[in-house]
XYZ file of N, CA and C in Angstrom:
459
model
N -12.815 36.754 -24.796
C -13.110 36.243 -23.491
C -14.386 35.461 -23.507
N -14.469 34.393 -22.790
C -15.668 33.560 -22.805
C -16.792 34.213 -22.029
N -17.978 34.112 -22.567
C -19.145 34.691 -21.917
C -19.609 33.758 -20.804
N -20.685 34.127 -20.138
C -21.201 33.345 -19.036
C -21.696 31.973 -19.507
N -22.289 31.911 -20.687
C -22.809 30.633 -21.212
C -21.768 29.778 -21.874
N -20.624 30.341 -22.211
C -19.598 29.565 -22.910
C -18.617 28.952 -21.944
N -18.139 27.753 -22.324
C -17.145 27.076 -21.521
C -15.754 27.411 -22.070
N -14.817 27.663 -21.194
C -13.442 27.932 -21.576
C -12.787 26.595 -21.884
N -12.012 26.456 -22.950
C -11.354 25.189 -23.263
C -10.340 24.839 -22.189
N -10.176 23.558 -21.851
C -9.213 23.118 -20.875
C -7.785 23.196 -21.396
N -7.608 23.091 -22.697
C -6.276 23.079 -23.283
C -6.254 23.986 -24.506
N -5.275 24.897 -24.530
C -5.062 25.755 -25.739
C -3.633 25.518 -26.220
N -3.468 25.602 -27.497
C -2.116 25.476 -28.102
C -1.699 26.873 -28.564
N -0.579 27.358 -28.034
C -0.055 28.682 -28.388
C 1.215 28.490 -29.171
N 1.193 29.020 -30.379
C 2.374 28.892 -31.268
C 2.598 30.210 -31.968
N 3.841 30.640 -31.991
C 4.152 31.882 -32.683
C 3.950 31.732 -34.188
N 3.577 32.826 -34.848
C 3.399 32.800 -36.324
C 4.705 32.326 -36.953
N 4.591 31.408 -37.854
C 5.750 30.904 -38.627
C 6.624 29.925 -37.841
N 6.265 29.637 -36.586
C 7.060 28.679 -35.816
C 6.736 27.248 -36.268
N 7.670 26.364 -36.070
C 7.496 24.977 -36.428
C 6.712 24.268 -35.347
N 6.227 23.053 -35.678
C 5.388 22.298 -34.766
C 6.187 21.628 -33.676
N 7.552 21.740 -33.715
C 8.348 21.027 -32.749
C 8.617 21.817 -31.454
N 8.121 23.052 -31.386
C 8.264 23.877 -30.171
C 6.968 24.609 -29.934
N 6.199 24.104 -28.931
C 4.859 24.634 -28.700
C 4.651 24.843 -27.222
N 3.857 25.860 -26.903
C 3.398 26.088 -25.531
C 1.932 25.735 -25.447
N 1.580 24.913 -24.480
C 0.200 24.534 -24.253
C -0.238 25.219 -22.966
N -1.433 25.791 -22.972
C -1.997 26.424 -21.795
C -3.067 25.515 -21.280
N -2.889 25.038 -20.032
C -3.864 24.124 -19.403
C -4.603 24.875 -18.340
N -5.885 25.052 -18.495
C -6.705 25.798 -17.539
C -7.217 24.842 -16.425
N -7.421 25.428 -15.258
C -7.878 24.704 -14.080
C -6.929 23.570 -13.662
N -5.643 23.765 -13.801
C -4.666 22.775 -13.392
C -3.575 23.455 -12.567
N -2.799 22.629 -11.854
C -1.743 23.158 -11.014
C -0.520 22.218 -11.006
N 0.294 22.294 -10.023
C 1.508 21.519 -9.936
C 1.257 20.006 -9.947
N 0.109 19.589 -9.491
C -0.196 18.144 -9.412
C -0.082 17.501 -10.803
N -0.769 18.101 -11.742
C -0.668 17.575 -13.138
C 0.620 18.024 -13.780
N 1.006 19.289 -13.553
C 2.171 19.817 -14.234
C 3.412 19.057 -14.033
N 3.784 18.762 -12.813
C 5.038 18.078 -12.530
C 4.993 16.598 -12.935
N 3.861 15.939 -12.710
C 3.714 14.538 -13.099
C 3.793 14.403 -14.608
N 3.125 15.230 -15.327
C 3.129 15.179 -16.756
C 4.506 15.525 -17.350
N 5.174 16.533 -16.763
C 6.500 16.909 -17.211
C 7.462 15.702 -17.076
N 7.367 15.003 -15.944
C 8.221 13.821 -15.699
C 7.937 12.762 -16.807
N 6.676 12.460 -17.073
C 6.362 11.424 -18.065
C 6.838 11.840 -19.472
N 6.704 13.105 -19.843
C 7.105 13.567 -21.166
C 8.612 13.541 -21.286
N 9.313 13.920 -20.228
C 10.801 13.924 -20.337
C 11.402 12.530 -20.476
N 10.647 11.477 -20.214
C 11.135 10.133 -20.445
C 11.168 9.778 -21.910
N 10.482 10.556 -22.730
C 10.451 10.328 -24.170
C 11.751 10.777 -24.804
N 12.457 9.897 -25.548
C 13.750 10.247 -26.154
C 13.633 11.320 -27.249
N 12.458 11.569 -27.785
C 12.286 12.584 -28.820
C 12.146 13.978 -28.275
N 12.128 14.147 -26.948
C 11.894 15.429 -26.327
C 13.247 16.063 -25.881
N 13.477 17.293 -26.385
C 14.649 18.066 -25.991
C 14.396 18.849 -24.701
N 13.227 19.415 -24.600
C 12.891 20.274 -23.448
C 11.415 20.114 -23.112
N 11.132 20.078 -21.827
C 9.746 20.106 -21.335
C 9.738 20.797 -19.989
N 8.923 21.787 -19.878
C 8.839 22.507 -18.601
C 7.487 23.216 -18.509
N 7.184 23.641 -17.308
C 5.892 24.326 -17.122
C 6.099 25.485 -16.120
N 5.227 26.453 -16.224
C 5.204 27.512 -15.225
C 3.729 27.792 -14.880
N 3.563 28.241 -13.667
C 2.269 28.728 -13.242
C 2.355 30.249 -13.286
N 1.500 30.863 -14.069
C 1.624 32.308 -14.345
C 1.549 33.117 -13.072
N 0.622 32.780 -12.175
C 0.436 33.537 -10.899
C -0.324 32.619 -9.974
N 0.024 32.672 -8.654
C -0.635 31.803 -7.688
C -2.162 31.931 -7.667
N -2.669 33.094 -8.013
C -4.132 33.259 -7.975
C -4.827 32.742 -9.236
N -4.035 32.382 -10.268
C -4.611 31.816 -11.476
C -4.393 30.322 -11.459
N -5.436 29.595 -11.898
C -5.312 28.119 -11.919
C -5.060 27.671 -13.383
N -3.938 28.115 -13.941
C -3.604 27.646 -15.261
C -2.071 27.486 -15.306
N -1.622 26.584 -16.168
C -0.170 26.398 -16.342
C 0.175 26.535 -17.793
N 1.345 27.086 -18.051
C 1.907 27.150 -19.372
C 2.896 26.000 -19.473
N 2.664 25.115 -20.401
C 3.408 23.884 -20.565
C 4.144 23.922 -21.910
N 5.471 23.936 -21.906
C 6.253 24.080 -23.128
C 6.972 22.767 -23.434
N 6.891 22.348 -24.699
C 7.521 21.144 -25.186
C 8.307 21.484 -26.465
N 9.532 21.022 -26.478
C 10.421 21.147 -27.658
C 10.933 19.755 -27.994
N 10.756 19.366 -29.250
C 11.188 18.044 -29.673
C 12.313 18.098 -30.666
N 12.875 16.977 -30.986
C 13.932 16.882 -32.007
C 13.487 15.931 -33.127
N 14.129 16.059 -34.249
C 13.828 15.189 -35.355
C 12.535 15.451 -36.084
N 11.990 16.662 -35.959
C 10.790 16.994 -36.680
C 9.507 16.397 -36.072
N 9.596 15.837 -34.881
C 8.400 15.252 -34.227
C 7.541 16.394 -33.734
N 6.266 16.412 -34.085
C 5.382 17.470 -33.563
C 5.249 17.393 -32.058
N 5.230 18.532 -31.392
C 5.205 18.591 -29.917
C 3.927 17.996 -29.355
N 2.894 17.957 -30.134
C 1.611 17.424 -29.615
C 1.719 15.886 -29.413
N 2.593 15.194 -30.113
C 2.725 13.737 -29.960
C 3.245 13.351 -28.580
N 4.389 13.947 -28.107
C 4.799 13.611 -26.761
C 3.790 14.021 -25.663
N 3.049 15.098 -25.907
C 2.003 15.466 -24.959
C 0.968 14.386 -24.855
N 0.483 13.885 -26.007
C -0.535 12.864 -26.004
C -0.011 11.553 -25.380
N 1.221 11.201 -25.718
C 1.824 9.965 -25.130
C 2.008 10.132 -23.639
N 2.468 11.327 -23.191
C 2.640 11.561 -21.761
C 1.366 11.490 -20.965
N 0.320 12.043 -21.538
C -1.014 11.971 -20.890
C -1.491 10.508 -20.843
N -1.296 9.791 -21.881
C -1.703 8.375 -21.921
C -0.901 7.558 -20.900
N 0.422 7.767 -20.854
C 1.272 7.030 -19.901
C 0.899 7.388 -18.439
N 0.643 8.651 -18.205
C 0.289 9.075 -16.862
C -1.079 8.460 -16.462
N -1.972 8.402 -17.372
C -3.280 7.760 -17.107
C -3.106 6.303 -16.749
N -2.229 5.611 -17.469
C -1.944 4.175 -17.190
C -1.348 3.990 -15.806
N -0.428 4.852 -15.438
C 0.176 4.766 -14.113
C -0.839 4.994 -13.046
N -1.682 6.026 -13.213
C -2.744 6.305 -12.207
C -3.716 5.135 -12.103
N -4.058 4.535 -13.262
C -4.980 3.415 -13.214
C -4.383 2.197 -12.476
N -3.080 1.988 -12.688
C -2.404 0.892 -12.009
C -2.410 1.131 -10.497
N -2.158 2.358 -10.072
C -2.186 2.660 -8.620
C -3.593 2.431 -8.074
N -4.605 2.883 -8.790
C -5.984 2.661 -8.302
C -6.308 1.196 -8.212
N -5.938 0.411 -9.208
C -6.239 -1.020 -9.242
C -5.502 -1.735 -8.116
N -4.288 -1.286 -7.807
C -3.497 -1.926 -6.792
C -4.049 -1.654 -5.373
N -4.512 -0.448 -5.132
C -4.898 -0.079 -3.787
C -6.409 -0.062 -3.562
N -7.210 -0.365 -4.540
C -8.645 -0.414 -4.317
C -9.049 -1.817 -3.903
N -8.598 -2.233 -2.736
C -8.967 -3.491 -2.098
C -9.658 -3.115 -0.790
N -10.689 -3.835 -0.416
C -11.287 -3.480 0.863
C -10.238 -3.439 1.945
N -10.074 -2.323 2.593
C -8.950 -2.136 3.561
C -8.936 -3.205 4.656
N -10.020 -3.573 5.247
C -10.038 -4.503 6.317
C -9.559 -5.865 5.872
N -10.053 -6.342 4.773
C -9.637 -7.656 4.265
C -8.164 -7.645 3.938
N -7.711 -6.582 3.263
C -6.295 -6.495 2.885
C -5.420 -6.554 4.130
N -5.814 -5.824 5.163
C -5.037 -5.784 6.407
C -5.002 -7.156 7.039
N -6.155 -7.789 7.135
C -6.182 -9.106 7.798
C -5.418 -10.169 7.059
N -5.468 -10.142 5.751
C -4.768 -11.156 4.982
C -3.254 -10.954 5.012
N -2.795 -9.715 4.893
C -1.385 -9.489 4.769
C -0.685 -9.271 6.102
N -1.332 -8.706 7.100
C -0.664 -8.338 8.324
C -1.040 -9.251 9.490
N -2.265 -9.705 9.547
C -2.746 -10.440 10.716
C -3.261 -11.838 10.335
N -2.415 -12.732 9.813
C -2.935 -14.054 9.460
C -3.415 -14.859 10.638
N -2.894 -14.590 11.872
C -3.344 -15.330 13.051
C -4.786 -14.993 13.372
N -5.212 -13.746 13.167
C -6.589 -13.389 13.450
C -7.538 -14.173 12.566
N -7.166 -14.367 11.296
C -8.058 -15.141 10.404
C -8.171 -16.561 10.909
N -7.075 -17.172 11.340
C -7.110 -18.557 11.824
C -7.920 -18.653 13.085
N -7.805 -17.642 14.010
C -8.576 -17.658 15.238
C -10.057 -17.515 14.950
N -10.404 -16.738 13.936
C -11.820 -16.556 13.623
C -12.431 -17.860 13.123
N -11.614 -18.753 12.571
C -12.116 -20.045 12.089
C -12.280 -21.071 13.220
N -11.955 -20.652 14.481
C -12.169 -21.544 15.613
C -10.902 -22.228 16.079
N -9.781 -21.940 15.540
C -8.539 -22.556 15.938
C -7.726 -21.560 16.736
N -7.811 -21.639 18.083
C -7.015 -20.766 18.934
C -5.667 -21.409 19.178
N -4.642 -20.608 19.259
C -3.323 -21.107 19.488
C -2.770 -20.458 20.784
N -2.198 -21.259 21.639
C -1.567 -20.751 22.826
C -0.073 -20.580 22.522
N 0.362 -19.358 22.558
C 1.740 -19.083 22.277
C 2.502 -18.754 23.554
N 3.619 -19.425 23.745
C 4.431 -19.095 24.902
C 5.372 -17.952 24.525
N 5.852 -17.190 25.509
C 6.759 -16.102 25.272
C 8.004 -16.628 24.584
N 8.411 -15.990 23.513
C 9.615 -16.402 22.771
C 9.372 -17.590 21.855
N 8.163 -18.104 21.796
C 7.878 -19.229 20.946
C 7.691 -18.799 19.500
N 7.644 -19.766 18.608
C 7.429 -19.403 17.185
C 6.049 -19.772 16.788
N 5.584 -19.141 15.774
C 4.248 -19.386 15.218
C 4.355 -20.349 14.086
N 3.661 -21.491 14.129
C 3.738 -22.429 13.009
C 3.313 -21.747 11.721
N 4.075 -21.950 10.704
C 3.749 -21.360 9.398
C 4.205 -19.948 9.229
N 4.751 -19.322 10.253
C 5.242 -17.929 10.135
C 6.602 -17.978 9.493
N 6.882 -17.001 8.678
C 8.162 -16.916 8.012
C 8.974 -15.800 8.637
N 10.270 -15.822 8.358
C 11.146 -14.797 8.884
C 12.113 -15.374 9.906
N 13.061 -14.558 10.313
C 14.082 -15.060 11.214
C 13.485 -15.252 12.648
N 14.143 -16.146 13.428
C 13.663 -16.278 14.818
C 13.901 -15.056 15.595
N 13.243 -14.914 16.761
C 13.435 -13.708 17.572
C 14.872 -13.532 18.004
N 15.331 -12.329 18.115
C 16.721 -12.030 18.489
C 16.924 -12.324 19.957
N 17.993 -13.053 20.262
C 18.352 -13.364 21.653
C 19.685 -12.631 21.942
N 19.714 -11.684 22.867
C 20.933 -10.946 23.127
C 22.001 -11.846 23.776
N 23.273 -11.494 23.535
C 24.403 -12.221 24.135
C 24.385 -12.028 25.639
N 25.015 -12.962 26.317
C 25.123 -12.872 27.781
C 25.888 -11.628 28.194
N 26.983 -11.314 27.506
C 27.774 -10.160 27.899
C 27.440 -8.915 27.125
N 26.394 -8.951 26.279
C 25.833 -7.793 25.564
C 26.906 -7.112 24.677
N 27.749 -7.920 24.003
C 28.741 -7.361 23.066
C 28.030 -6.896 21.822
N 28.326 -5.689 21.431
C 27.784 -5.151 20.205
C 26.311 -4.815 20.252
N 25.736 -4.949 21.404
C 24.308 -4.678 21.555
C 24.021 -3.213 21.803
N 22.766 -2.903 21.833
C 22.340 -1.529 22.134
C 22.450 -1.276 23.613
N 22.883 -0.118 24.023
C 22.876 0.212 25.428
C 24.251 -0.042 26.089
N 25.291 -0.275 25.264
C 26.623 -0.427 25.881
C 27.025 0.909 26.391
N 27.367 1.010 27.611
C 27.690 2.331 28.101
C 28.626 2.418 29.152
């Protein structure tokens, strides 16, 4: 057991005596379902993996037992490393995509009229009129006799 001054390792490899490298249990400390399920998904995409699963030993413990079994003599540590790398790339892509100043992103994508008005060009829009430069279908005009419309009763 680790003393007060010692740090517990984040990752331990547990392997039975005489077992091959293609079936290993990894113990990840201070982790939960957030990493467990995401990493399991990324590892299972690897064609060399026969089985990948994890368990949380007890709700009061913050560690997971992560088991990987491979085929073709591939060591189980390789899909773990690839899965961690792939998951890191996905997370980095999400961060890069959504780390835009929220106000600017909102104004550019959702409110292009507000940007034009801020530049001093006000537009007077009549009810049912179209906005120059706006894309998309024209506003829906209901039939005179309301066939197929909402509220037929």
